[in-house]
Short mmCIF file of C-alpha atoms in Angstrom, two decimals:
data_model
loop_
_atom_site.label_atom_id
_atom_site.label_comp_id
_atom_site.label_asym_id
_atom_site.label_seq_id
_atom_site.Cartn_x
_atom_site.Cartn_y
_atom_site.Cartn_z
CA MET A 1 113.59 167.38 -2.02
CA THR A 2 115.42 166.80 1.25
CA LYS A 3 113.83 167.00 4.68
CA ASP A 4 115.90 170.12 5.42
CA GLU A 5 114.55 171.81 2.29
CA ILE A 6 111.01 170.85 3.28
CA LYS A 7 111.62 172.12 6.81
CA ASP A 8 112.94 175.47 5.55
CA LYS A 9 109.95 175.97 3.25
CA VAL A 10 107.42 174.99 5.91
CA ILE A 11 109.04 177.33 8.46
CA SER A 12 109.05 180.15 5.91
CA ILE A 13 105.36 179.65 5.11
CA LEU A 14 104.26 179.26 8.73
CA GLY A 15 106.35 182.26 9.74
CA THR A 16 104.50 184.57 7.36
CA LEU A 17 101.28 184.06 9.31
CA GLY A 18 102.74 183.90 12.82
CA CYS A 19 104.11 186.55 15.11
CA ASP A 20 107.65 187.96 14.96
CA THR A 21 109.39 185.30 17.02
CA SER A 22 112.08 182.80 16.21
CA ILE A 23 110.51 179.63 14.89
CA THR A 24 111.75 176.20 15.87
CA MET A 25 110.46 172.71 15.24
CA GLU A 26 108.99 172.81 18.75
CA SER A 27 107.11 176.08 18.22
CA SER A 28 103.41 175.71 18.91
CA LEU A 29 101.15 177.10 16.20
CA GLU A 30 98.57 178.41 18.63
CA GLY A 31 100.80 179.27 21.58
CA ASP A 32 104.09 180.50 20.14
CA LEU A 33 102.94 181.69 16.72
CA ARG A 34 99.53 182.88 17.96
CA TYR A 35 97.62 181.15 15.18
CA ASP A 36 93.86 181.35 15.21
CA ASP A 37 91.56 179.01 13.27
CA LEU A 38 91.77 181.10 10.10
CA ASP A 39 95.59 181.18 10.22
CA LYS A 40 95.68 177.42 10.49
CA ILE A 41 93.35 176.98 7.51
CA GLU A 42 95.33 179.50 5.44
CA SER A 43 98.61 177.80 6.27
CA GLN A 44 97.16 174.47 5.13
CA PHE A 45 96.24 176.02 1.77
CA TYR A 46 99.66 177.67 1.40
CA LEU A 47 101.47 174.41 2.13
CA GLU A 48 99.26 172.50 -0.30
CA ASP A 49 99.97 175.07 -3.00
CA GLU A 50 103.71 175.27 -2.37
CA PHE A 51 104.29 171.52 -2.28
CA ARG A 52 101.47 170.60 -4.73
CA ILE A 53 99.95 168.16 -2.28
CA SER A 54 96.60 167.54 -0.65
CA ILE A 55 96.60 167.61 3.14
CA PRO A 56 93.59 165.78 4.63
CA ASP A 57 91.70 168.01 7.06
CA ASP A 58 91.69 165.35 9.79
CA LYS A 59 95.50 165.04 9.56
CA TRP A 60 95.98 168.82 9.58
CA ASP A 61 93.76 169.09 12.67
CA GLU A 62 96.34 166.93 14.51
CA VAL A 63 99.17 169.39 13.76
CA LYS A 64 100.10 171.31 16.89
CA THR A 65 103.74 172.32 16.27
CA VAL A 66 105.94 173.36 13.37
CA GLY A 67 107.61 169.95 13.64
CA ASP A 68 104.25 168.24 13.24
CA ALA A 69 103.66 170.23 10.04
CA VAL A 70 107.11 169.38 8.67
CA ASN A 71 106.61 165.70 9.44
CA LEU A 72 103.15 165.62 7.85
CA VAL A 73 104.29 167.35 4.66
CA THR A 74 107.33 165.07 4.46
CA GLU A 75 105.13 161.99 4.94
CA ILE A 76 102.72 163.06 2.20
CA LEU A 77 105.56 163.86 -0.22
CA GLU A 78 107.17 160.47 0.42
CA GLN A 79 103.87 158.74 -0.43
CA GLN A 80 103.70 160.37 -3.86
#
């Protein structure tokens, strides 16, 4: 899977929980997408299910932007 394919899937998943705004790699989960704690937890589960990976909670807590999420998922996939 290419990084662009990963990016598109992550954006699609994160967009389902966020507000109706255009999503970029720089979009903030809490600020731009208006994520609350539950949204962030749900998005972690959705990403884990979609990509069949395990995202460590401490790593997911560091994710602040869509780009951070894309990079984390990409990193985990590359380690498999």
